[in-house]
Short mmCIF file of C-alpha atoms and ligand atoms in Angstrom, two decimals:
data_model
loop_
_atom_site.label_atom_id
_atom_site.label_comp_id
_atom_site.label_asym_id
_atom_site.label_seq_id
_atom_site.Cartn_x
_atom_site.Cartn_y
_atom_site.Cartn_z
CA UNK M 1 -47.83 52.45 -19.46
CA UNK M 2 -44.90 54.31 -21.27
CA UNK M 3 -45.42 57.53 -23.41
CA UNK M 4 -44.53 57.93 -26.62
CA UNK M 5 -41.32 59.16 -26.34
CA UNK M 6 -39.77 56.20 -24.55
CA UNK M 7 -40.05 54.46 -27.60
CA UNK M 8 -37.81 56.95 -29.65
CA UNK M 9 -35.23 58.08 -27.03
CA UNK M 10 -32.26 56.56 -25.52
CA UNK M 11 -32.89 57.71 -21.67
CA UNK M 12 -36.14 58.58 -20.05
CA UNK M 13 -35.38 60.33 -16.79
CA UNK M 14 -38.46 60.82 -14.54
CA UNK M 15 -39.22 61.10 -10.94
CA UNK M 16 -42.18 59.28 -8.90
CA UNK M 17 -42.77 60.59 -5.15
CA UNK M 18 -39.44 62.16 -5.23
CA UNK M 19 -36.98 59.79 -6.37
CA UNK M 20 -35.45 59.38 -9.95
CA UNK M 21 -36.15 56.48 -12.45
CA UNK M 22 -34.30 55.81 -15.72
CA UNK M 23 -35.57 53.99 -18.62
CA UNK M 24 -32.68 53.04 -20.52
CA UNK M 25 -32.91 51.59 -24.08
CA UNK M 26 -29.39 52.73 -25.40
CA UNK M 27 -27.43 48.99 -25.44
CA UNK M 28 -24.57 50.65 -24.03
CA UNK M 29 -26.28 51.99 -21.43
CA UNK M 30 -28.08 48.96 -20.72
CA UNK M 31 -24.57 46.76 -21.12
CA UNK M 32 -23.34 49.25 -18.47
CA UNK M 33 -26.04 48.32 -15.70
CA UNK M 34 -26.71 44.60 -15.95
CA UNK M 35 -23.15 43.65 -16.99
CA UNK M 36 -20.25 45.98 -16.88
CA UNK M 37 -21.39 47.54 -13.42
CA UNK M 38 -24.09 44.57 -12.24
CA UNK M 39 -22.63 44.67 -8.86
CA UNK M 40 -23.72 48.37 -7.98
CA UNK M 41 -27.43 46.98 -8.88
CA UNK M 42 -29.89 44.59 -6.88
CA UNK M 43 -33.52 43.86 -7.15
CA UNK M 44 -35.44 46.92 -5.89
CA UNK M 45 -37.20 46.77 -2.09
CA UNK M 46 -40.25 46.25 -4.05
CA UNK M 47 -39.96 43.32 -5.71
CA UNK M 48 -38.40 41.81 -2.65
CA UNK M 49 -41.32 42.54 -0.63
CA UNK M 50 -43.84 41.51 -2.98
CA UNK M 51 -42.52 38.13 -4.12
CA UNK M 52 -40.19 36.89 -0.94
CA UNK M 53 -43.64 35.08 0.11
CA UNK M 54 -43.56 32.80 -2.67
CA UNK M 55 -39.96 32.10 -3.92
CA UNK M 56 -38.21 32.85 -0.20
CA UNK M 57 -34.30 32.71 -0.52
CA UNK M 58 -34.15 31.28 -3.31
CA UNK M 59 -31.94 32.25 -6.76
CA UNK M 60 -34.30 35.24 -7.97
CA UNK M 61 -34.10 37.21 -4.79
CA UNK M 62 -30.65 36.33 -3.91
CA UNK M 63 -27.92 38.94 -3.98
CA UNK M 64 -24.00 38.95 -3.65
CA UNK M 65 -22.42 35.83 -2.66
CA UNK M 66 -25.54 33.88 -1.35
CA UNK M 67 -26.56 34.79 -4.93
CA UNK M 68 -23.06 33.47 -6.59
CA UNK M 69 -23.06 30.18 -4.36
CA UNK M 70 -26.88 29.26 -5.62
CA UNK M 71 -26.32 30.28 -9.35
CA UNK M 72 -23.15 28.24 -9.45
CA UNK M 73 -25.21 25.40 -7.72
CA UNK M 74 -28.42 25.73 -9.69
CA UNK M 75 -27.09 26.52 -13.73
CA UNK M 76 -25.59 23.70 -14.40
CA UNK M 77 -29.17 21.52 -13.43
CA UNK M 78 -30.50 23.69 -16.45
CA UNK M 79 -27.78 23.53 -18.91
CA UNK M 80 -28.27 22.48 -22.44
CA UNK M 81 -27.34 19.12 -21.45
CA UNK M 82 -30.62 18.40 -19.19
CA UNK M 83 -32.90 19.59 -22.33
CA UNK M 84 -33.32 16.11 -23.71
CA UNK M 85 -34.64 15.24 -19.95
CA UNK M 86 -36.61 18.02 -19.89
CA UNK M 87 -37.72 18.03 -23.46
CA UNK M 88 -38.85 14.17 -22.65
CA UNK M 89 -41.27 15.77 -20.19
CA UNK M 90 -42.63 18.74 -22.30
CA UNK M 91 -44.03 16.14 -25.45
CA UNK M 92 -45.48 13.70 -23.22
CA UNK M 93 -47.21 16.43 -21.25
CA UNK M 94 -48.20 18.01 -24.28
CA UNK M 95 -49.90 15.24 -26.33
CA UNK M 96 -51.94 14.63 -23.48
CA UNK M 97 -53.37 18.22 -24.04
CA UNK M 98 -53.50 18.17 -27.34
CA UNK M 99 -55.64 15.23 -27.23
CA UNK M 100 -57.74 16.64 -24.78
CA UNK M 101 -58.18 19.87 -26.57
CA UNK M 102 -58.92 17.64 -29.93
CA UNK M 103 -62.22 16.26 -27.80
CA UNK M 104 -63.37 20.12 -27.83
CA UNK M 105 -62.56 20.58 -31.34
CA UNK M 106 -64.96 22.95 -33.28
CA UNK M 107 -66.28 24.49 -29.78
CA UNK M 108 -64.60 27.92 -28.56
CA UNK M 109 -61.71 27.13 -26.93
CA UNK M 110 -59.77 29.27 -23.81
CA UNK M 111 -56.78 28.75 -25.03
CA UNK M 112 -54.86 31.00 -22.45
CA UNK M 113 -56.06 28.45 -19.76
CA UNK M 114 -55.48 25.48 -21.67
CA UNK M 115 -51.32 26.61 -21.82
CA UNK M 116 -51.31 27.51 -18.23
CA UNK M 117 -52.73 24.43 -17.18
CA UNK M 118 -49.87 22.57 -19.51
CA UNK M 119 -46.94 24.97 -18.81
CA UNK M 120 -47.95 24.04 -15.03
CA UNK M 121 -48.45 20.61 -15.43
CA UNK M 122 -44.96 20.54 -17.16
CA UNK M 123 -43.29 22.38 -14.54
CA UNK M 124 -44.83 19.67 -11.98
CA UNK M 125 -43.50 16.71 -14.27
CA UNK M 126 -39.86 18.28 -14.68
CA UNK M 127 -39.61 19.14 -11.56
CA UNK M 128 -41.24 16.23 -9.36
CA UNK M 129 -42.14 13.74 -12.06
CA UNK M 130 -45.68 13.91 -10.47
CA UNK M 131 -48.43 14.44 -12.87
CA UNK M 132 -50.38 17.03 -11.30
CA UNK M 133 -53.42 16.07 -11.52
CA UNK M 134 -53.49 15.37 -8.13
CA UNK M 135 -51.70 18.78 -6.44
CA UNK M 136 -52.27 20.87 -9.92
CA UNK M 137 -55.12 22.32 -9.33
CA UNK M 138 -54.34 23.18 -5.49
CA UNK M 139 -51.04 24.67 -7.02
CA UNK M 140 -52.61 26.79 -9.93
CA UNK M 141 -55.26 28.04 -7.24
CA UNK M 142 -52.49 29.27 -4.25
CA UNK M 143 -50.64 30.59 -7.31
CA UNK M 144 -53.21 32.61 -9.01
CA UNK M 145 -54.06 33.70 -5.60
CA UNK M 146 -51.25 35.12 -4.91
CA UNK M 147 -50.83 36.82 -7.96
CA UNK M 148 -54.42 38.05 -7.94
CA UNK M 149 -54.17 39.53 -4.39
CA UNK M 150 -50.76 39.74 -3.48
CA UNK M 151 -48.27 39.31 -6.05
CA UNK M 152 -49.08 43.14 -7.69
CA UNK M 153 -47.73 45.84 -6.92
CA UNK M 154 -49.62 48.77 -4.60
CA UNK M 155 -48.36 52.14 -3.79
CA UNK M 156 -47.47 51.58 -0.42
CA UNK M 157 -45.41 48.39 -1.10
CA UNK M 158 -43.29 50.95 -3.62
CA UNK M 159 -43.49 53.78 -1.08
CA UNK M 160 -42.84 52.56 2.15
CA UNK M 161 -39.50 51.49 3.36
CA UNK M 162 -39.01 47.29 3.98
CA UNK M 163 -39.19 47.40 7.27
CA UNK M 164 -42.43 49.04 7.39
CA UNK M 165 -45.17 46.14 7.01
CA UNK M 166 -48.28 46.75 5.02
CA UNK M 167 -51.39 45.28 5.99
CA UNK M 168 -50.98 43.37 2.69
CA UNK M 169 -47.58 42.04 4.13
CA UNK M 170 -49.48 40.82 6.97
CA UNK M 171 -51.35 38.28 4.59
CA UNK M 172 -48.61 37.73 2.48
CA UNK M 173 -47.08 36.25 5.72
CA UNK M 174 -50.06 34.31 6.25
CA UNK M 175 -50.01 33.26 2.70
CA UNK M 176 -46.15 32.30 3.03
CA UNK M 177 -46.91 29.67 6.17
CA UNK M 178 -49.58 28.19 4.04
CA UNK M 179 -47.13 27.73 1.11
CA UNK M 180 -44.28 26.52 2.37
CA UNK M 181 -46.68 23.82 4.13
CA UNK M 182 -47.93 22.79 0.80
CA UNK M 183 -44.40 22.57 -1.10
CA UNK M 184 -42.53 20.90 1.66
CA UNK M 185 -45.42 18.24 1.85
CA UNK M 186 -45.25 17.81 -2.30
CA UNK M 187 -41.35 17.42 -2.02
CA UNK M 188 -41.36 15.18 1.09
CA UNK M 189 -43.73 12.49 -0.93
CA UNK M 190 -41.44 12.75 -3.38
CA UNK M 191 -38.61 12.29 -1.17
CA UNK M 192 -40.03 9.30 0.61
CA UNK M 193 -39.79 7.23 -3.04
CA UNK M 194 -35.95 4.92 -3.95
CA UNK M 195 -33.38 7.34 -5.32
CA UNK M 196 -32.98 6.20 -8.74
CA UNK M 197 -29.64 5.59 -10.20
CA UNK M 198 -29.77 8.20 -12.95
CA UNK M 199 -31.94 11.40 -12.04
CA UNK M 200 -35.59 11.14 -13.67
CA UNK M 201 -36.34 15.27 -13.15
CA UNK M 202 -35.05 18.34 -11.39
CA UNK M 203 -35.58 17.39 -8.14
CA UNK M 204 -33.14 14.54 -8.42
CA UNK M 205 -30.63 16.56 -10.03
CA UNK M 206 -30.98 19.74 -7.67
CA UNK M 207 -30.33 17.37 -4.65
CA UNK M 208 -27.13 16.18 -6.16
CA UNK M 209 -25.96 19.56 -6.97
CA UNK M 210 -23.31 20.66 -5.42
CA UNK M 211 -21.23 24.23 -5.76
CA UNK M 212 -18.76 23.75 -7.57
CA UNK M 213 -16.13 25.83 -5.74
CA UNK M 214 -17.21 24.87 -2.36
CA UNK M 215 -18.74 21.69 -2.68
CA UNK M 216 -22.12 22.95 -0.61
CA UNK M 217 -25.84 21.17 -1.28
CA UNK M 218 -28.59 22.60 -0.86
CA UNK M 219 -30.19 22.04 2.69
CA UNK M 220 -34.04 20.86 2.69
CA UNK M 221 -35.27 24.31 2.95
CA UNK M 222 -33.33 25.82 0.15
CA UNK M 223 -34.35 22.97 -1.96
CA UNK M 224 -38.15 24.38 -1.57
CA UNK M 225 -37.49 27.75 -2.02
CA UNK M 226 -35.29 26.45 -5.46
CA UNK M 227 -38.10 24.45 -6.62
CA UNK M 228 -40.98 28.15 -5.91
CA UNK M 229 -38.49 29.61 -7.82
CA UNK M 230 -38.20 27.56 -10.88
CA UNK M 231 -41.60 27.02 -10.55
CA UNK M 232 -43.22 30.44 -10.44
CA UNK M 233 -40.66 32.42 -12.32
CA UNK M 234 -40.90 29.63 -15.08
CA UNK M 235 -44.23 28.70 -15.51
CA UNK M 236 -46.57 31.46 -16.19
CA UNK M 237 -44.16 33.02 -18.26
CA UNK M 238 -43.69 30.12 -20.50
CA UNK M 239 -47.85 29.80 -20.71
CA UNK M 240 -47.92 33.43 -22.23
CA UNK M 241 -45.17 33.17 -24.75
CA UNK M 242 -47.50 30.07 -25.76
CA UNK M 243 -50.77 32.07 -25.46
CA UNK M 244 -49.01 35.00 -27.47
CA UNK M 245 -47.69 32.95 -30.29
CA UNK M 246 -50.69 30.94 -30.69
CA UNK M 247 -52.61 34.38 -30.96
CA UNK M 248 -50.18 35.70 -33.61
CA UNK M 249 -50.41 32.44 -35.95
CA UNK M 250 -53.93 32.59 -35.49
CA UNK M 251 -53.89 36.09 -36.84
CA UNK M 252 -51.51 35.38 -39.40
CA UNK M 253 -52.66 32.40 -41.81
CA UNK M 254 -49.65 32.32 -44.30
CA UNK M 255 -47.20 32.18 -41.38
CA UNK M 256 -48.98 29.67 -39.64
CA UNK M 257 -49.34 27.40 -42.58
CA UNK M 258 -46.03 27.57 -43.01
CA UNK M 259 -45.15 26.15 -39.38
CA UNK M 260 -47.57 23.26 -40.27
CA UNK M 261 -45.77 22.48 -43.45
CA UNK M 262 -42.26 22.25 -41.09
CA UNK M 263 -44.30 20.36 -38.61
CA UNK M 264 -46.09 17.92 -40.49
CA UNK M 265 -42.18 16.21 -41.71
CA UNK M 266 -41.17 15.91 -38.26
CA UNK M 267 -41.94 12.98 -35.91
CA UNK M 268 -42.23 14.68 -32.49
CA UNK M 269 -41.82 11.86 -29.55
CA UNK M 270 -40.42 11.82 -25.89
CA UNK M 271 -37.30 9.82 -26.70
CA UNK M 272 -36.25 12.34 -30.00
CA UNK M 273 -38.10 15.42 -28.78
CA UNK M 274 -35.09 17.66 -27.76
CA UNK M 275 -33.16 16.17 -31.27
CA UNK M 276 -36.11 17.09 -33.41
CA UNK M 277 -35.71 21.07 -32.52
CA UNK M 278 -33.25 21.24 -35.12
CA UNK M 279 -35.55 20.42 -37.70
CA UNK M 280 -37.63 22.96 -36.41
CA UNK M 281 -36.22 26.83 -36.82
CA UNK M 282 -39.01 27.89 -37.95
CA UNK M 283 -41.28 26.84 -35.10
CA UNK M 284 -38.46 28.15 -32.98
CA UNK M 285 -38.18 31.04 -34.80
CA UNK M 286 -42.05 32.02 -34.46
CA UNK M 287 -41.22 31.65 -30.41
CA UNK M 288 -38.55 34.60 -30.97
CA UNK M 289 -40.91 36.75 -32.66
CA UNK M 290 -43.62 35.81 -30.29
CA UNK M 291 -40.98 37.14 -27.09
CA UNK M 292 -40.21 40.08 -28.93
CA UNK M 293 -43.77 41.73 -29.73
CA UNK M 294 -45.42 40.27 -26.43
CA UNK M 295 -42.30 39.55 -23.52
CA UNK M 296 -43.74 37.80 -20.99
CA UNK M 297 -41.29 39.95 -18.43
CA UNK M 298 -42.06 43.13 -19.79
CA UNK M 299 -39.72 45.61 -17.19
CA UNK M 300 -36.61 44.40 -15.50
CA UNK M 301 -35.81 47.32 -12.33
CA UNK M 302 -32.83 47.47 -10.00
CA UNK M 303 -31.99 49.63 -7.56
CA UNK M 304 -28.75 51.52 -7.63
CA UNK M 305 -26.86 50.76 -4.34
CA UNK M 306 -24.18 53.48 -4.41
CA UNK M 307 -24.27 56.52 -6.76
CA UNK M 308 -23.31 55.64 -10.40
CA UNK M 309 -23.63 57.41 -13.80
CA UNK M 310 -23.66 56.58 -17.33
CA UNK M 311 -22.36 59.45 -19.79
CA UNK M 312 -23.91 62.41 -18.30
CA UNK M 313 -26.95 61.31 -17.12
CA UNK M 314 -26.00 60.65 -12.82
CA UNK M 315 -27.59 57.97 -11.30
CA UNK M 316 -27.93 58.51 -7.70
CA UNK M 317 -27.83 55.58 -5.09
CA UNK M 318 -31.05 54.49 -3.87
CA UNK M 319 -32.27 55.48 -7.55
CA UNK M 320 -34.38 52.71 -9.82
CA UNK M 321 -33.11 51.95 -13.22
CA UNK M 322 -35.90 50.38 -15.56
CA UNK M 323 -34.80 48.49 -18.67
CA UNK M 324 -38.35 47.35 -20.57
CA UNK M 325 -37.85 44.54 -23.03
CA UNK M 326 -41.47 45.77 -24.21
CA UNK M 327 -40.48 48.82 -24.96
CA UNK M 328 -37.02 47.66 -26.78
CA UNK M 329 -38.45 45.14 -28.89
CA UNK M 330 -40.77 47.81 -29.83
CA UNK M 331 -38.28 51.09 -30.13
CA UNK M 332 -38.19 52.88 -33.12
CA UNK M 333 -34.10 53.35 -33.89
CA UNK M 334 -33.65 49.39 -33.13
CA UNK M 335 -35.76 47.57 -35.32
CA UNK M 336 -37.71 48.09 -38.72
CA UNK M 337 -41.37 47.80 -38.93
CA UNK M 338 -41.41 47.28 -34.84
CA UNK M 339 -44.76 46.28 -34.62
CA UNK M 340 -44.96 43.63 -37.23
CA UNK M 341 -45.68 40.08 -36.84
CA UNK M 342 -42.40 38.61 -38.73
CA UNK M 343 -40.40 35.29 -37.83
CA UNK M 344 -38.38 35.60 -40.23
CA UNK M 345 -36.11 37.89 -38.95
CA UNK M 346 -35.23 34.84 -35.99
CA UNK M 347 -34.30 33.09 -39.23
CA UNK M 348 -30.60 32.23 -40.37
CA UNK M 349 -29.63 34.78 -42.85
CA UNK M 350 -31.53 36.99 -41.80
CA UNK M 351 -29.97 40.40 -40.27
CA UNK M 352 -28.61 40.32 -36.82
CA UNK M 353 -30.76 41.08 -34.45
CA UNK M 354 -29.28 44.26 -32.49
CA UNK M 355 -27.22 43.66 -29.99
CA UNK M 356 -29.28 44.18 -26.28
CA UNK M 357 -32.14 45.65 -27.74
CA UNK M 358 -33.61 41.96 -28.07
CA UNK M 359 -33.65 40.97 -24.02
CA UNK M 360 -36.75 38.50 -23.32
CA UNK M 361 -34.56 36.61 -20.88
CA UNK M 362 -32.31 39.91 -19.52
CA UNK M 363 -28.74 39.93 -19.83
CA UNK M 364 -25.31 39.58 -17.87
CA UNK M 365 -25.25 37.64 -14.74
CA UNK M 366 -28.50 37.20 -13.74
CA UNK M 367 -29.63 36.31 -17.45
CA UNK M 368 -32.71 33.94 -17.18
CA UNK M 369 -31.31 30.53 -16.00
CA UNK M 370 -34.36 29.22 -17.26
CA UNK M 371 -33.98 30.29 -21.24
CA UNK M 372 -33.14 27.08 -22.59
CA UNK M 373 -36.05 25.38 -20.80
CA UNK M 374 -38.45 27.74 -21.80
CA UNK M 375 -37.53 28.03 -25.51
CA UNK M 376 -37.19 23.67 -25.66
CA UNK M 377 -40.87 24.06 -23.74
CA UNK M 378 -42.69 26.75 -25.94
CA UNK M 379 -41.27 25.36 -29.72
CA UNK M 380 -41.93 21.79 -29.05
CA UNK M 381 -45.56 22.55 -27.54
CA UNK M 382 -46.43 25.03 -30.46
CA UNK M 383 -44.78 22.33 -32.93
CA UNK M 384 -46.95 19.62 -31.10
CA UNK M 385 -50.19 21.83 -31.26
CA UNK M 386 -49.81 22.83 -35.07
CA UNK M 387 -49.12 19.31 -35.83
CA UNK M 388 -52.65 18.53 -34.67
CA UNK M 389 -54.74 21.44 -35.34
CA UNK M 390 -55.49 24.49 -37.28
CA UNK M 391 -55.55 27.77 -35.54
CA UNK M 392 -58.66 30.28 -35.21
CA UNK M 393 -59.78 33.15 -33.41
CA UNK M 394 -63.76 32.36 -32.50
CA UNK M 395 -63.72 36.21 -31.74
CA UNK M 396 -63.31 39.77 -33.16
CA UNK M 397 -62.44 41.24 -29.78
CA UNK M 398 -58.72 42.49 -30.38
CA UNK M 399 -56.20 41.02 -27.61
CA UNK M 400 -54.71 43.63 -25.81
CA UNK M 401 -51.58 42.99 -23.75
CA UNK M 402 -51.85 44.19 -20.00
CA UNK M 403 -48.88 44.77 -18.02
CA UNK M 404 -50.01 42.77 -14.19
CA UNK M 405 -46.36 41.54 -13.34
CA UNK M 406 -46.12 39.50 -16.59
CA UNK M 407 -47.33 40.57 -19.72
CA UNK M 408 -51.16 39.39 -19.92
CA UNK M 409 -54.20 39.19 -22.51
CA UNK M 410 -56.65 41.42 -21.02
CA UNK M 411 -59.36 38.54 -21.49
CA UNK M 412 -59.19 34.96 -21.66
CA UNK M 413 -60.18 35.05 -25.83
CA UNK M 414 -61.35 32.32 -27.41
CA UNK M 415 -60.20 30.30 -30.31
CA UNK M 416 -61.41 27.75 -32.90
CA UNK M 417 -59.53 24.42 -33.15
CA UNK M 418 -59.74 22.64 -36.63
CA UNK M 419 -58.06 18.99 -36.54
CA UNK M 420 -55.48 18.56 -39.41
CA UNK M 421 -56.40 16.11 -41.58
CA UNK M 422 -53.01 13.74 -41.74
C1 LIG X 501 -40.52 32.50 -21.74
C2 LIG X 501 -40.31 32.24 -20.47
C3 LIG X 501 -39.42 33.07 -19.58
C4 LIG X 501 -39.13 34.39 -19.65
C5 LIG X 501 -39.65 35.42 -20.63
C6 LIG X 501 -38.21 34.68 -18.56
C7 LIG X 501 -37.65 35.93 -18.32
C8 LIG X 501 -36.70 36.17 -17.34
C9 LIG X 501 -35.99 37.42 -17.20
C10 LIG X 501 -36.18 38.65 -18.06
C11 LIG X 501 -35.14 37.27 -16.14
C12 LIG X 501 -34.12 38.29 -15.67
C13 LIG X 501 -34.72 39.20 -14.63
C14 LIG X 501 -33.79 40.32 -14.23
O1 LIG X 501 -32.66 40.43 -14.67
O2 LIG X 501 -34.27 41.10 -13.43
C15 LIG X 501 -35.33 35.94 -15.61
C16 LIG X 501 -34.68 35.43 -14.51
C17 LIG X 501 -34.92 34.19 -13.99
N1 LIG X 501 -35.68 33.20 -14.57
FE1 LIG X 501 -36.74 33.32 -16.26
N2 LIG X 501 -37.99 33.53 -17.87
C18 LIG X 501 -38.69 32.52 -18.46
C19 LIG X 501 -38.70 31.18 -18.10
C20 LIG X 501 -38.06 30.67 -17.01
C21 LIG X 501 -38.07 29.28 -16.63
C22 LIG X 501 -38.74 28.16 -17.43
C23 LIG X 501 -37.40 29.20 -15.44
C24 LIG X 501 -37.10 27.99 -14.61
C25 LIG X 501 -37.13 26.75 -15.02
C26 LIG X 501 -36.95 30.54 -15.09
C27 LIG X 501 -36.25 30.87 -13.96
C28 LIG X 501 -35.66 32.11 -13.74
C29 LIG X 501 -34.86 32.41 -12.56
C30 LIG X 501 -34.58 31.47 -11.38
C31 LIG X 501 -34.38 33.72 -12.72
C32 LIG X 501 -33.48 34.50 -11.78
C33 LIG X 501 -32.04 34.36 -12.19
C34 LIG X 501 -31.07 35.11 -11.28
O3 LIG X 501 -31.48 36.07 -10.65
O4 LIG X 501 -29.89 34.71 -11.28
N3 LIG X 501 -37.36 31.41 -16.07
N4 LIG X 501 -36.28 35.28 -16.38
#
């Protein structure tokens, strides 16, 4: 996807069907667009078009002060403070897979399915407190639908101007009426139950949000789009980081033993789960080294809205900037040994990591509101998993990553499972 050069230069300038796009990987440069100057920078007409159909009006396609009113509405619902709600969710979610992938133990294993089964069943339990056994698998197949068919990228949906429809719009429409059908009928179930006192997931919380300047809720229909949101943007990409670190430990049998050793002297439970991360950095820290070599959101792209520039490099409205975390976590002048599996360097003590070259979750305002869910998610279920079993590729086959909107194994590889002995 990128040449050579991108990762050893600061600025890539290069033009597709007559209009300029900049790679940036100098942090200044970077600091420049997504903080210092965010406001002259939206998502590009792509993007909007392509994933509109699934997460409507909700935060990630929101822009100026619709944008401001639902991040000030929606952040606090994720702050640290909701983690130990959260985290409650993510253990008991994950023993129930570990003890259904301990009845396969010894037989090749898809472990890439297995996480995105469990990131989505999480999601469903955080968000609805449903288990989803029941809607899961009609979720997982209108979501991989849409990603399959719709969710990527063609020429035309880069090429042609929004108000243009493609014929793939046309089912994307289609694909949006079926949707929104589904979620509001998951939500109104939900909806239908007593209002507990004190919230039991993020559905009870994001119904008593309120901005904080104006004192707005979110009406019915922004409360589904919220909920696609969090739900798409979240759930895949916390299944790869899973799928990704799994595959490194399995690769890497001193590092994974290890994370066993720091595992096997912590009691992981619902009721401690969020407490117990701080007895485990270095599960946490094999998560950071897992979303630097293989970030689930591998390009972030804006469009310029009026004309800007950045030392002497112009940047003409209508222009796309590109900032890669792949190719930053990877660039020659920001880390040494970039390709090398090493969690140590997520470690205290350890060097600082360089400042915005390290950008899993972007930066400036419209930073991932979901970080702190994701990294409570991914170190508890890889603590949970490690706990249990020991780690094994059943294949030769190297695992290549493919760039199809999030950073993907180009097959579903199989592993070994070996139970621990306690
Ligand atoms: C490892 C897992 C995750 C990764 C790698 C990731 C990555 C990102 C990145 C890079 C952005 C910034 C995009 C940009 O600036 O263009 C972002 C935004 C966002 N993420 Fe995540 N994310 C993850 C998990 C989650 C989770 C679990 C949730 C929800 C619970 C979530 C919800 C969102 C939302 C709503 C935005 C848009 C924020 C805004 O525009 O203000 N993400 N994510």
């Amino acid at each position: 996807m990128w040449p050579q050069a991108a990762y050893e230069q600061e600025i890539l300038v290069s033009r597709f069907f007559g209009r300029q796009r900049v790679l940036l990987n100098a942090p200044e440069a970077i600091h420049h667009v997504l903080v210092e100057n965010a406001a002259n920078y939206r998502r590009s007409p792509a993007s909007v078009r392509i994933l509109r159909p699934i997460v409507g009006r909700g935060l990630f396609l929101s822009e100026g002060d619709d944008w401001k009113h639902q991040r000030r509405t929606i952040a606090p619902s994720l702050a640290p403070r909701v983690m130990p709600l959260v985290a409650r969710h993510v253990v008991l979610a994950a023993q129930d897979a570990v003890e259904l992938l301990a009845g396969q133990a010894g037989q090749p294993t898809d472990l890439l399915a297995a996480m995105q089964v469990l990131a989505l069943e999480i999601a469903g339990r955080s968000m609805f407190s449903l288990e989803m056994r029941q809607e899961g698998p009609a979720l997982r197949t209108m979501i991989t639908d849409f990603g399959l068919r719709l969710g990527k990228p063609y020429l035309f949906d880069m090429l042609l101007p929004p108000s243009v429809p493609t014929l793939r719009d046309l089912a994307r429409h289609r694909f949006r009426r079926r949707w929104e059908k589904f979620m509001d009928s998951i939500i109104a179930d939900r909806l239908a139950e007593v209002t507990p006192e004190s919230p039991r997931d993020l559905l009870d919380i994001l119904r008593a949000a309120r901005d904080p300047e104006t004192g707005e809720a979110f009406s019915r229909d922004q409360l589904r789009d919220q909920i696609s949101t969090l739900i798409v943007a979240g759930h895949e990409t916390t299944a790869l980081t899973l799928f990704w670190s799994l595959y490194l430990l399995a690769n890497a049998p001193a590092e994974q033993q290890r994370l066993a050793d720091e595992v096997a002297g912590v009691d992981i439970n619902a009721a401690t789960g969020f407490d117990s991360l701080q007895r485990l950095p270095y599960a946490r820290a094999v998560v950071g080294e897992a979303l630097r070599l293989f970030p689930p959101a591998f390009v972030m792209v804006r469009q310029a809205i009026g004309d800007d520039r950045w030392q002497d490099i112009a940047i003409p409205g209508g222009s796309l900037v590109l900032i890669s975390p792949w190719v930053l976590h990877h660039h020659r002048r920001h880390w040494a040994n970039p390709d090398a599996f090493d969690p140590s360097r997520f470690l205290n003590g350890a060097p600082a990591i360089p400042r915005l070259a390290y950008l899993p979750f972007g930066a400036g305002p419209r930073v991932c509101v979901g970080a702190q869910f994701a990294l409570t998610e991914a170190a508890l279920v890889l603590a949970l998993m490690l706990k249990k079993f020991e780690v094994r590729l059943a294949e030769t086959a190297p695992v290549l990553p493919m760039a199809v909107v999030t950073t993907q194994p180009d097959h579903h590889a199989q592993f070994l499972l070996r139970p621990r002995a306690r």
